[in-house]
XYZ file of C-alpha atoms in Angstrom:
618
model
C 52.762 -42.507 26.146
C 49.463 -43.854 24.484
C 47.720 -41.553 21.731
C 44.683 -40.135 22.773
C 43.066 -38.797 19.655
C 40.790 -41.427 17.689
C 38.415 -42.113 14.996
C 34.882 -41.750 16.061
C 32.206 -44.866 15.248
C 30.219 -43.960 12.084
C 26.549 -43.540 14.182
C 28.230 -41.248 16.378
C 29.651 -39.071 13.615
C 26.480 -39.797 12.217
C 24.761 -38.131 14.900
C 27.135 -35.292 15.853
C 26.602 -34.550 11.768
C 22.733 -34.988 12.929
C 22.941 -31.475 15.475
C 23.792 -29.847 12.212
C 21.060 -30.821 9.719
C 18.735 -31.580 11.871
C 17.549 -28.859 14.658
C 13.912 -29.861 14.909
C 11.066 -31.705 12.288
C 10.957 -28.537 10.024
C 15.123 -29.522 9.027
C 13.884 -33.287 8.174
C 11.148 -31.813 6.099
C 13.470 -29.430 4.114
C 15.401 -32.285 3.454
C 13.614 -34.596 2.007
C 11.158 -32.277 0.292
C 14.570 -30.850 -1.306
C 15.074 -34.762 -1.944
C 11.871 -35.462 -3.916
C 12.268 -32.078 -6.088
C 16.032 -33.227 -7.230
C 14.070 -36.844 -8.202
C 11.865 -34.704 -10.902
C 8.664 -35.431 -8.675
C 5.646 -33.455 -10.440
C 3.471 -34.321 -7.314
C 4.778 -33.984 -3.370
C 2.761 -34.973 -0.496
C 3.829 -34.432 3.240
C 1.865 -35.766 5.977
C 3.073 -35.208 9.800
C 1.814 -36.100 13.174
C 2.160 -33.975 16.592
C 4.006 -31.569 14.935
C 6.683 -34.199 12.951
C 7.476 -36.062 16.002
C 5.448 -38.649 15.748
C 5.905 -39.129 12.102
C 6.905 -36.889 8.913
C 6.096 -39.016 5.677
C 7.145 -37.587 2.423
C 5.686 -39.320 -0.743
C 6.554 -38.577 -4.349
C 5.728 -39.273 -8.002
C 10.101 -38.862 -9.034
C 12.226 -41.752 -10.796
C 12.666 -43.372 -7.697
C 15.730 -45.559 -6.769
C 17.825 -48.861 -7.477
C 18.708 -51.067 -4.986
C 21.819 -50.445 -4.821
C 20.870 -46.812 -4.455
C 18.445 -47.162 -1.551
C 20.754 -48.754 0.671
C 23.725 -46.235 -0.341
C 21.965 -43.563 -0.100
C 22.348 -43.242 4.213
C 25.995 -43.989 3.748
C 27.637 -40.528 4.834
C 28.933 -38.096 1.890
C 27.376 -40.413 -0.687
C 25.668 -38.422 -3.540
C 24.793 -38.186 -6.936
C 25.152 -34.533 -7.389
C 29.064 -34.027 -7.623
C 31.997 -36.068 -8.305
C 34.847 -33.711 -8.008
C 35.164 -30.247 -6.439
C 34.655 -27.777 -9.170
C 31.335 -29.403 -9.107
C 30.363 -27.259 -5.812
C 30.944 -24.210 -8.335
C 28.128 -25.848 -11.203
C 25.089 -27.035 -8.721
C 21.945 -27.161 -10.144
C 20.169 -29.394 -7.673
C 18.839 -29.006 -3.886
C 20.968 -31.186 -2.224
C 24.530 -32.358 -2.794
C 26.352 -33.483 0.454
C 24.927 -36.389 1.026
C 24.649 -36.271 4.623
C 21.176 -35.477 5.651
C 19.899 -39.048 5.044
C 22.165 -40.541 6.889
C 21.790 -38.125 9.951
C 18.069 -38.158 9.686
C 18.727 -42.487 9.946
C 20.862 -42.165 12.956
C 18.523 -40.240 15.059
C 14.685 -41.947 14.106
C 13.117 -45.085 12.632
C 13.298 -44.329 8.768
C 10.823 -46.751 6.800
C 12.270 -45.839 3.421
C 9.851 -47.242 -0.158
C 11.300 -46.907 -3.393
C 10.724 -47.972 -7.236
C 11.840 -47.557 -10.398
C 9.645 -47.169 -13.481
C 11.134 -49.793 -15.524
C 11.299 -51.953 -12.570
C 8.810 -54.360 -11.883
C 9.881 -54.925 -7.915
C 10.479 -51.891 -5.751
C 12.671 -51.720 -2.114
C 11.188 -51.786 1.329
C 14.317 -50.900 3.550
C 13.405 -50.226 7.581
C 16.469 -48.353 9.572
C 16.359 -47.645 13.272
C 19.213 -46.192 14.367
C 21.485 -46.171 11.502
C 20.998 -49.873 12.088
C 19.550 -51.722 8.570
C 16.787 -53.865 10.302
C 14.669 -55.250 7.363
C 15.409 -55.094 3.238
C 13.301 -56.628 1.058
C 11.448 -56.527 -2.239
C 7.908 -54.827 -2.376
C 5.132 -54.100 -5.094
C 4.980 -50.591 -4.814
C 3.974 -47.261 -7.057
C 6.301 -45.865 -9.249
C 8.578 -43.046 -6.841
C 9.683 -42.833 -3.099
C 7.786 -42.660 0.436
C 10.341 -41.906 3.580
C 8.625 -42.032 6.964
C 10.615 -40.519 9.930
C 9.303 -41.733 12.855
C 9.937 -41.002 16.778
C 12.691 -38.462 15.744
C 15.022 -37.949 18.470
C 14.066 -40.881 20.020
C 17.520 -42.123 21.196
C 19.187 -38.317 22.227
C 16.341 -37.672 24.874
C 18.256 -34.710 26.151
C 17.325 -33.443 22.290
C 13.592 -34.052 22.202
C 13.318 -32.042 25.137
C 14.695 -29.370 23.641
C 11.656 -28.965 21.068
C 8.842 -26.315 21.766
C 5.219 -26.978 21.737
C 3.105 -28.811 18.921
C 1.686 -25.418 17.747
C 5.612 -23.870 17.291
C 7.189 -26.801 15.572
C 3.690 -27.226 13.486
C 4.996 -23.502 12.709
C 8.169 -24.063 11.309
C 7.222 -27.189 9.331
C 4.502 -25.012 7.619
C 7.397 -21.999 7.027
C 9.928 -24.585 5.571
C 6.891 -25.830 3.293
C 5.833 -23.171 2.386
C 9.497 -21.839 1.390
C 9.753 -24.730 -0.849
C 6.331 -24.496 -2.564
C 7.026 -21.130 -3.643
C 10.212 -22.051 -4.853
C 8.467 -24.477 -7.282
C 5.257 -23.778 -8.696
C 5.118 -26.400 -11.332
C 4.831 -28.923 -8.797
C 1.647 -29.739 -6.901
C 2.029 -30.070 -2.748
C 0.163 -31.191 -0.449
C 0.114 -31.217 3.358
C -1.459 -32.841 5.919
C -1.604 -32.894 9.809
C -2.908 -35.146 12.146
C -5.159 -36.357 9.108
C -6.069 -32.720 8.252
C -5.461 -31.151 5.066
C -4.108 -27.928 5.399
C -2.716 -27.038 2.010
C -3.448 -28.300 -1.245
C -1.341 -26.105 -3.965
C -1.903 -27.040 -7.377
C 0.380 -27.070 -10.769
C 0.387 -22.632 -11.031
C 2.188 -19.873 -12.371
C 3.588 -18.235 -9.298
C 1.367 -15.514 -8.982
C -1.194 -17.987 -7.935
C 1.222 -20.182 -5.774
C 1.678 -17.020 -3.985
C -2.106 -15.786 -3.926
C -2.944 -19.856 -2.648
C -0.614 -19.560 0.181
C -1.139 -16.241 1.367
C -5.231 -15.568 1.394
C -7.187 -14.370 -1.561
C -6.868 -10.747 -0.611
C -2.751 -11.118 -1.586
C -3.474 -10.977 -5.258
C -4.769 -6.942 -4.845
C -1.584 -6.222 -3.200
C 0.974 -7.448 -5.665
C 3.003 -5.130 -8.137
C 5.076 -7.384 -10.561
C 8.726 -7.131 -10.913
C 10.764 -8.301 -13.931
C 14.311 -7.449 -15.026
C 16.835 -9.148 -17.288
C 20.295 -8.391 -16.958
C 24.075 -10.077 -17.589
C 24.232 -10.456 -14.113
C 20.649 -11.923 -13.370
C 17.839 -12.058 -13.738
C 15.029 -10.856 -11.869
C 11.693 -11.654 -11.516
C 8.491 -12.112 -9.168
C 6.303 -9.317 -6.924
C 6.849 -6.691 -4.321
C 3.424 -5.494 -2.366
C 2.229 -2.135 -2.233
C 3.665 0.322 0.334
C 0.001 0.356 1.677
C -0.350 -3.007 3.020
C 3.059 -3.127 4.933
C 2.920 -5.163 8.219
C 4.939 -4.427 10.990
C 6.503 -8.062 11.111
C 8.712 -9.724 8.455
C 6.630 -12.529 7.892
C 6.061 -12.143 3.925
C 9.942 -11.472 2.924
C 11.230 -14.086 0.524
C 14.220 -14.554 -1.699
C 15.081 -17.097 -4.056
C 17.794 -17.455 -5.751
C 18.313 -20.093 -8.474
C 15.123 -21.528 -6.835
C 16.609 -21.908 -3.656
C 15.478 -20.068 -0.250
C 18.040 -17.951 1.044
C 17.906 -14.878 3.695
C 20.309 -11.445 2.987
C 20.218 -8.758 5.026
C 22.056 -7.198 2.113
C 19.738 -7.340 -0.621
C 16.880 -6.621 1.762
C 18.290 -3.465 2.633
C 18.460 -2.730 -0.972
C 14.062 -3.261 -1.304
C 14.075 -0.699 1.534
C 16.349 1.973 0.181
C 13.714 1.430 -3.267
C 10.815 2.050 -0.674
C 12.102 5.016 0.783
C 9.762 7.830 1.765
C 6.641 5.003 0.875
C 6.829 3.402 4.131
C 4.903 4.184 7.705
C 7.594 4.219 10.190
C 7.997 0.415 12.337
C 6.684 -1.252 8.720
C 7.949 -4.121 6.540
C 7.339 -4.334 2.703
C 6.191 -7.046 1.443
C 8.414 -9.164 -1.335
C 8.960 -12.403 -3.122
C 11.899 -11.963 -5.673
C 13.307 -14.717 -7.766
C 16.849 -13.860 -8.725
C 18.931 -16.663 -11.312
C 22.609 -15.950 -11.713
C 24.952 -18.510 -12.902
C 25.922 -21.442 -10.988
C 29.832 -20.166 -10.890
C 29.055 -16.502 -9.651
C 27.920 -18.073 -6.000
C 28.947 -20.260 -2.978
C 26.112 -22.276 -1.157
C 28.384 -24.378 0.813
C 28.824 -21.833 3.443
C 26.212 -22.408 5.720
C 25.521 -25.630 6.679
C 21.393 -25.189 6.002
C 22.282 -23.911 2.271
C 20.000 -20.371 3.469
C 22.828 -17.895 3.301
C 25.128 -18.064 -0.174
C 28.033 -15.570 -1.480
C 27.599 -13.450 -4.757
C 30.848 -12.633 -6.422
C 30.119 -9.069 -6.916
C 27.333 -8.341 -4.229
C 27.427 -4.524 -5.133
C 25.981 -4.573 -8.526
C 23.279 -7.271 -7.503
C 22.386 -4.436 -5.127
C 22.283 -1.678 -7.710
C 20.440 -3.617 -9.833
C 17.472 -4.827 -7.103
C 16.937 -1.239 -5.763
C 16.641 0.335 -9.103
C 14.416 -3.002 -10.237
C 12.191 -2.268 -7.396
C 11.713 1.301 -7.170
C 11.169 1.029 -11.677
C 8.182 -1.033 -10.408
C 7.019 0.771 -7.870
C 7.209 4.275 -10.849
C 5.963 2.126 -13.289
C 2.456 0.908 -11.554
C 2.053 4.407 -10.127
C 2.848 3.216 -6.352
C 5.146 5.618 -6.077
C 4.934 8.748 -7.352
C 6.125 10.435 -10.991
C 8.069 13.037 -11.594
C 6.169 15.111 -13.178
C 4.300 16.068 -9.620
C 2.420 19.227 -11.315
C 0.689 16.665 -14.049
C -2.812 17.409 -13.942
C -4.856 14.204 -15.143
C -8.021 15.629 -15.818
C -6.770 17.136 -18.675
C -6.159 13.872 -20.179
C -7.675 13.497 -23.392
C -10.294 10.289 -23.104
C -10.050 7.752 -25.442
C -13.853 8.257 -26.942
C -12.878 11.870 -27.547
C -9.595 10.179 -29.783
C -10.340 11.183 -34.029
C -13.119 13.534 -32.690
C -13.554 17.065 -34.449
C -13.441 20.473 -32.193
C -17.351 21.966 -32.086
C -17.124 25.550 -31.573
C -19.120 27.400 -29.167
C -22.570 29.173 -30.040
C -23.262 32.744 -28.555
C -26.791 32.990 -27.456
C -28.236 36.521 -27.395
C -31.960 37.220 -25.231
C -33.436 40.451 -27.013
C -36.309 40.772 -24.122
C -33.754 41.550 -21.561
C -33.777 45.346 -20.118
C -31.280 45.336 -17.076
C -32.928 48.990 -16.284
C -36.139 47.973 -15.496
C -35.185 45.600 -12.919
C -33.062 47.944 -11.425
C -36.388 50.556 -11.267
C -38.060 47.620 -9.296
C -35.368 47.407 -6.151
C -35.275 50.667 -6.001
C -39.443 51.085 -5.837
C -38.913 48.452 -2.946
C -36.097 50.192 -0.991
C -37.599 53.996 -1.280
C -38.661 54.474 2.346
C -36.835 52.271 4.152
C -33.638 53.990 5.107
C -34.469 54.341 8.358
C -35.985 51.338 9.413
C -36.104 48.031 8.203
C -38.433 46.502 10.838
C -42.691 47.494 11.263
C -43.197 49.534 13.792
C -44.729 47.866 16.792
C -48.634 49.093 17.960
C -48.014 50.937 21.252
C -49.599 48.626 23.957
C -52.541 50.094 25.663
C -52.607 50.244 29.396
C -48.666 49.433 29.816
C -48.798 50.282 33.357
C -50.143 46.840 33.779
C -47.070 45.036 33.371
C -45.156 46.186 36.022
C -48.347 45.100 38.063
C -46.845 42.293 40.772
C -42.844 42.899 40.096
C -42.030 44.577 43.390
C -43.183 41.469 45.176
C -41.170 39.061 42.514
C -38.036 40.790 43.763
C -38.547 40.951 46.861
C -39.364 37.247 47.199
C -36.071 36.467 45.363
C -34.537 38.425 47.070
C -35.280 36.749 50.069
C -34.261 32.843 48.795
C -31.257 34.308 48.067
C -30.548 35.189 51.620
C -31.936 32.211 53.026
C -29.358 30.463 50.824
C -26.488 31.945 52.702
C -27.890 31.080 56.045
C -27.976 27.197 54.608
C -24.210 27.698 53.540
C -23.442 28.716 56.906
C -23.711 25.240 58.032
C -20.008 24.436 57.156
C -17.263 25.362 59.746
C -15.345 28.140 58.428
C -11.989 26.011 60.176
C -12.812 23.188 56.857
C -10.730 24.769 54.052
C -11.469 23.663 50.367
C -8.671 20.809 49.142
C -6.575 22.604 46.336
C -7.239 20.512 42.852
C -4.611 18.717 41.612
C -2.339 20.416 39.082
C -0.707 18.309 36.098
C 1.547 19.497 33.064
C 2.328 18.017 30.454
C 6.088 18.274 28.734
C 7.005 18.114 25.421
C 3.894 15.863 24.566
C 6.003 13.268 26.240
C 5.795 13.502 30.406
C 2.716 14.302 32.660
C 4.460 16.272 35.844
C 2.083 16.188 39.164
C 3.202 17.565 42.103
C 3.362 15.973 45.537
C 4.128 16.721 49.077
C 7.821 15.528 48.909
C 9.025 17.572 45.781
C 7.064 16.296 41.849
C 6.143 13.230 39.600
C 7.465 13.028 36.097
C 5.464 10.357 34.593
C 5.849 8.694 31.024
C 2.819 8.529 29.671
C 3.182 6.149 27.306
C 4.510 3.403 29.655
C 1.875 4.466 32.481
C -0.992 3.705 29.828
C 0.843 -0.028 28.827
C 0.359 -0.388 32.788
C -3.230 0.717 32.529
C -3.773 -1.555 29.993
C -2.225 -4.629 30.299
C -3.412 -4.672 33.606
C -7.099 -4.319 32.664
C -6.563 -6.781 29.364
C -5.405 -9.495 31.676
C -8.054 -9.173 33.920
C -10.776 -9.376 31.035
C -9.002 -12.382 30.105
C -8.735 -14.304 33.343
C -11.758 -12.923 34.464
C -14.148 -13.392 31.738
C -15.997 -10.335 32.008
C -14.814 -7.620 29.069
C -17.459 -5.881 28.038
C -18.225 -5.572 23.785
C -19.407 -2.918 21.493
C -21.929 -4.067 18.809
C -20.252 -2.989 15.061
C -22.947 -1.597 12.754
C -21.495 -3.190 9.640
C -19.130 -6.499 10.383
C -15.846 -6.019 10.065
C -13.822 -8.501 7.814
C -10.118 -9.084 8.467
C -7.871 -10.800 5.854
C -4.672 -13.032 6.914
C -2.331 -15.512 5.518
C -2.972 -19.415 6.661
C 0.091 -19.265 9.247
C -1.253 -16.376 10.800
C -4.747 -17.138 10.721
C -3.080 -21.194 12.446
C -1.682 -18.906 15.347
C -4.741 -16.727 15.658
C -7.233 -19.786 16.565
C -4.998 -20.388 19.030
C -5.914 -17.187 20.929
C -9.890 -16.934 19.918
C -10.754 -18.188 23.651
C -8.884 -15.288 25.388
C -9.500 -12.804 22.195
C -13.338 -13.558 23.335
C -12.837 -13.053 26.576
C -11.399 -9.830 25.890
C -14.453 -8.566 24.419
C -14.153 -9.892 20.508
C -16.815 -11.020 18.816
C -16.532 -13.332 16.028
C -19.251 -13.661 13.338
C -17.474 -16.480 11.017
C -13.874 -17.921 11.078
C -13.024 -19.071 8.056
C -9.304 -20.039 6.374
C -8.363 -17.219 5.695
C -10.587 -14.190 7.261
C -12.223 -13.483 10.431
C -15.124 -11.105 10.676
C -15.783 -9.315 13.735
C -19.447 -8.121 14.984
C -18.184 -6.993 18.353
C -15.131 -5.382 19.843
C -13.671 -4.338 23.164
C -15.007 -0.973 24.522
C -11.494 0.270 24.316
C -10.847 -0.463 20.484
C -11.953 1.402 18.181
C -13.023 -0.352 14.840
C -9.688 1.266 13.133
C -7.511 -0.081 15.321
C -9.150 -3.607 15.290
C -6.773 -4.878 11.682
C -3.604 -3.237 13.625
C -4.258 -4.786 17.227
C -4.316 -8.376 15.937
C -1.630 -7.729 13.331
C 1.086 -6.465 16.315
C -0.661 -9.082 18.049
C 0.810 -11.949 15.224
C 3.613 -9.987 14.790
C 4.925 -10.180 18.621
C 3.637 -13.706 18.712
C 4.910 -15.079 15.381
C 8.794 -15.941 16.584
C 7.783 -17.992 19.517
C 4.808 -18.649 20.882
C 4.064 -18.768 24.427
C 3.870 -22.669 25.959
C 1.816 -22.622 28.689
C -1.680 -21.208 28.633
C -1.097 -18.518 31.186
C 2.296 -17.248 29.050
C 0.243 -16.973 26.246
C -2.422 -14.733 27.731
C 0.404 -12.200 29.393
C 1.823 -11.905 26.159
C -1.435 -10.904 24.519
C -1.826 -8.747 27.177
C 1.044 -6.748 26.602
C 0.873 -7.257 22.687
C -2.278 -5.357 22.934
C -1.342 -2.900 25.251
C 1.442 -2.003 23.427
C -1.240 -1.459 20.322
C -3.198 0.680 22.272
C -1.678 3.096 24.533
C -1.291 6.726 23.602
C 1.805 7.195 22.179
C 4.624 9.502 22.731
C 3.994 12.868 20.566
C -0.193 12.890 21.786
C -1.482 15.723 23.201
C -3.231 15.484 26.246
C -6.170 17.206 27.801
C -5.833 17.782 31.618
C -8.858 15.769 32.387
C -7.229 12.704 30.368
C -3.241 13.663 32.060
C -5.297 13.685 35.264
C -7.313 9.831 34.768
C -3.840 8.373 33.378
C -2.106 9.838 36.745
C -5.527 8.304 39.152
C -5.800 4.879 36.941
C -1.877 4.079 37.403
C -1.799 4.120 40.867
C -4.765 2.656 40.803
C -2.826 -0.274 39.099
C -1.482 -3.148 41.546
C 2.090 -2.581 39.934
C 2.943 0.823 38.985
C 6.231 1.590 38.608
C 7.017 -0.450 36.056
C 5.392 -0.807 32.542
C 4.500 -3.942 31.284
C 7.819 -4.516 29.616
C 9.599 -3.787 33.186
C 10.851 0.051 31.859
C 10.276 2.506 34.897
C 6.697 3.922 34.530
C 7.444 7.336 36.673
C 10.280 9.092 38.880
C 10.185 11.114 41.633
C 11.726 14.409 42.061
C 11.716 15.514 45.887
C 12.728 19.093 46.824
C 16.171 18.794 48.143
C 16.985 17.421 44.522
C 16.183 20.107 43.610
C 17.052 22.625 45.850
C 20.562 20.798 45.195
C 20.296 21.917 41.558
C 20.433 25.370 42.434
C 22.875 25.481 45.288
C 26.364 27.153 44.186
């Protein structure tokens, strides 16, 4: 019998290895961002087109490489980080496997430009395919360019697999972004479609934070700093007041190296308990260093999820970092809750002598005498505090005419009987509709067939989306003029997927004064937003939006529609009046689907009278 198992052909390991590292353009980016960093690059550039695939370029300032080195370096499992396997225990570089280069090769054209400082010549190397089509020498700039173009380009059932421009455009940005933070002593740059969209300069990483996220981030920060045998611990947590309700600004690093924990992040909310609104995220971007030996990276094929040695303590230590912070910039409070701090001594008062008081003494003053005076002014008055009214002469005058008054009242009043006669005494008056409400929580009407119980929260989501989407297909929302402009801060990803929705936003009934790179300010809003609720509409609105965002137009207007629905209607808990229990009960079936809420949860039940009549047969 023949054997059946056999060696695979290095470009097809090459790209099976490829569905690993590379899941869309934001995995080549890591990489060879990660790349330039391990080269000692002081200055990175990345430029992409369509979203990275087209083309993502990467071009650095680092040492560069040999020959020999350029044309190794998309061999599989060739590195320059480890020699031997302890090594995997003593990392102190990005990457160390040596096979993203070579899966990046196997699945684009790679147009790879290297030099060496001392060198005179650098190495222009061209790959398509894992195939070498074109090395040669080149007068180039000290330090590396790789250009990945037309990535997927032979796995078509691959490149179909990627989401819109604006989603990959998304992730590159996160991965970026993740990096930059990681290393503020380097400047980046990045560029799309020949736009510049960040420029972060050589900072401490206060500012690298503050230039990512909007100006406004800087007010929000509380620093955090702790130095331990264990680690050490440094970087900012944001005040419990500016919580979002998405996870969008939650960052560890450890040993400068992005990595997500559900472990330590519960440990930053157990140090925000009782600071947080319910449904919100803190904000957080820790550094933690611990030795090389005390964790594993190699267990996760992206390097974003590592194992601590002794996870517990880092816990321990993190919450009682955090919530020292929080005491320590009087976020949270003291305990000392009776401290009064008016009584605080000021600091101009500090070396000042006590003055003691001066008693001042009037000689003139004779309490009797006033006392003689309001009683001169009461004497005669105990009976009657008002003048006595002249008695009118000829009073039988004004009764002069009254007889007739009545009597011709008198008579419109009967003649407005006669007119209600006109009605049929067989018509009956329609009984008004009743509604309760239940535990703050259900609207019950009844009906002919037995009762509705009706969930007010979901029936207003119906009300609402339903009205929201017609605005927006419709164009014909109607705006409420703001007295003072209302400015709105967000980070540059958020403020990349809200220009995406300013068309239907305005057709809503927004009104947008400026739009800048970080703010919006709004003149006008819909009739059915109040200017509090404007900042947490379009937050839940980036929040919902922020995994993925809608592809076609049409998607992306339902799911604002329901985003902002779900902002808006009342909430379960609200009291209702019976005028407003009544509307909610007229405008949902006044709704073209009412059963179900936007989110397809049942809206309303019906409870007919055999139900119950079943309930109390024995």
């Amino acid at each position: 019998m023949s054997s059946i198992i056999q060696l695979l052909p290095d470009h097809v390991a090459n790209q099976i290895a490829a569905g690993e590292v590379v899941q869309r353009p934001a995995s080549v980016v890591k990489e060879l961002m990660e790349n330039a960093i391990d080269a000692g690059a002081t200055d990175i550039k990345l430029i992409c087109k369509d979203a990275g695939k087209t083309l993502i370029q990467v071009i650095d300032n680092g040492k560069g490489m040999s020959v020999t080195d350029a044309r190794l370096c998309f061999e599989r499992h060739a590195t320059s980080k480890i020699r031997k396997a302890e090594d995997l225990f003593d990392l102190h570089t990005k990457g160390f496997r040596g096979e993203a280069l070579a899966s990046i090769a196997a699945i684009a054209h790679v147009e790879l430009k290297t030099k060496q400082d001392q060198e005179e010549l650098g190495t222009h190397i061209i790959i398509e395919g894992s195939k070498f089509t074109q090395q040669e020498p080149a007068v180039l700039p000290k330090g590396t360019s790789f250009a990945v173009k037309n990535l997927f380009f032979n796995i078509p059932a691959r490149r179909n697999f990627l989401k819109s421009d604006t989603v990959e455009l998304k992730h590159i940005i996160d991965e970026f972004q993740k990096v930059a933070m990681a290393h503020a002593n380097i400047h980046f740059t990045l560029y799309h479609n020949g736009s510049e969209l960040f420029n972060l300069p050589q900072s401490n990483l206060r500012q690298r934070i503050v230039n990512i996220f909007s100006g406004k981030t800087n007010e929000k920060l509380v620093p955090v700093k702790e130095n331990t045998e264990i680690v050490t611990i440094d970087g900012f947590i944001g005040k419990p007041e500016f919580a979002k309700k998405n996870r969008g600004e939650q960052f560890f690093f450890v040993n400068d190296r992005f990595i997500k924990s559900g472990y330590l992040h519960h440990a930053i909310l157990s140090a925000y308990e009782g600071l947080l609104k319910e449904g919100t995220q803190p904000s957080y971007f820790l550094y933690l260093n611990v030795p090389p030996h005390t964790i594993d990276i190699n267990i996760h094929p992206t390097k974003t999820e590592i194992k601590f040695d002794d996870e517990q303590a880092l816990y321990a230590i993190l919450r009682s970092t955090v919530k020292h912070s929080l005491g320590q910039f009087n976020v949270a409070p003291v305990l000392d809750f009776d401290r009064d701090a008016t009584l605080d001594t000021p600091y101009d008062f500090k070396g000042k002598e006590a003055t003691y008081p001066t008693i001042q003494i009037d000689s003139t003053f004779n309490p009797f005498a006033e006392e003689k005076k309001s009683d001169a002014k009461t004497s005669g008055s105990n009976f009657s505090f008002q003048p006595r009214k002249e008695a009118q002469p000829h009073w039988e005058s004004l009764y002069v005419g009254l007889k007739d008054t009545f009597e011709s009242q008198e008579m419109q009043f009967e003649s407005d009987v006669v007119t209600s006669s006109l009605f049929t005494d067989a018509e009956v008056e329609q009984p008004k509709t009743v509604t309760y409400q239940i535990h703050k929580k259900y609207i019950v009407s009844p009906i002919k067939s037995g009762m509705l119980i009706i969930d007010q929260q979901r029936a207003h989501q119906r009300v609402l989306y339903e009205q929201f989407l017609t605005n927006i297909t419709v164009h014909q929302a109607n705006s409420q003029q703001l007295l003072f402009p209302l400015t709105l801060y967000f980070s540059g990803n958020e403020m990349a997927l809200l220009l995406e929705l300013i068309p239907s936003l305005e057709n809503t009934g927004f009104v947008f004064d400026e739009i800048n790179s970080d703010s919006l300010v709004i003149s006008g809003l819909p009739v059915t937003i109040s200017e509090s609720e404007a900042s947490i509409v379009l937050e839940q609105l980036v929040a919902d939006l922020q995994d993925e965002i809608p592809e076609s137009s049409f998607s992306q207007m339902d799911s604002m529609a329901k985003s902002m629905a779900k902002s808006l209607a009342v909430k379960t808990g609200t009291y209702l009046t019976e005028k407003e229990q009544e509307n909610l009960v007229n405008n949902l079936f006044g709704c073209k689907e009412n059963s179900v809420s936007p989110f397809q949860k049942p809206t309303f039940i019906t409870l007919s009278i055999e139900d119950i009549d079943k309930k109390f047969s024995v």
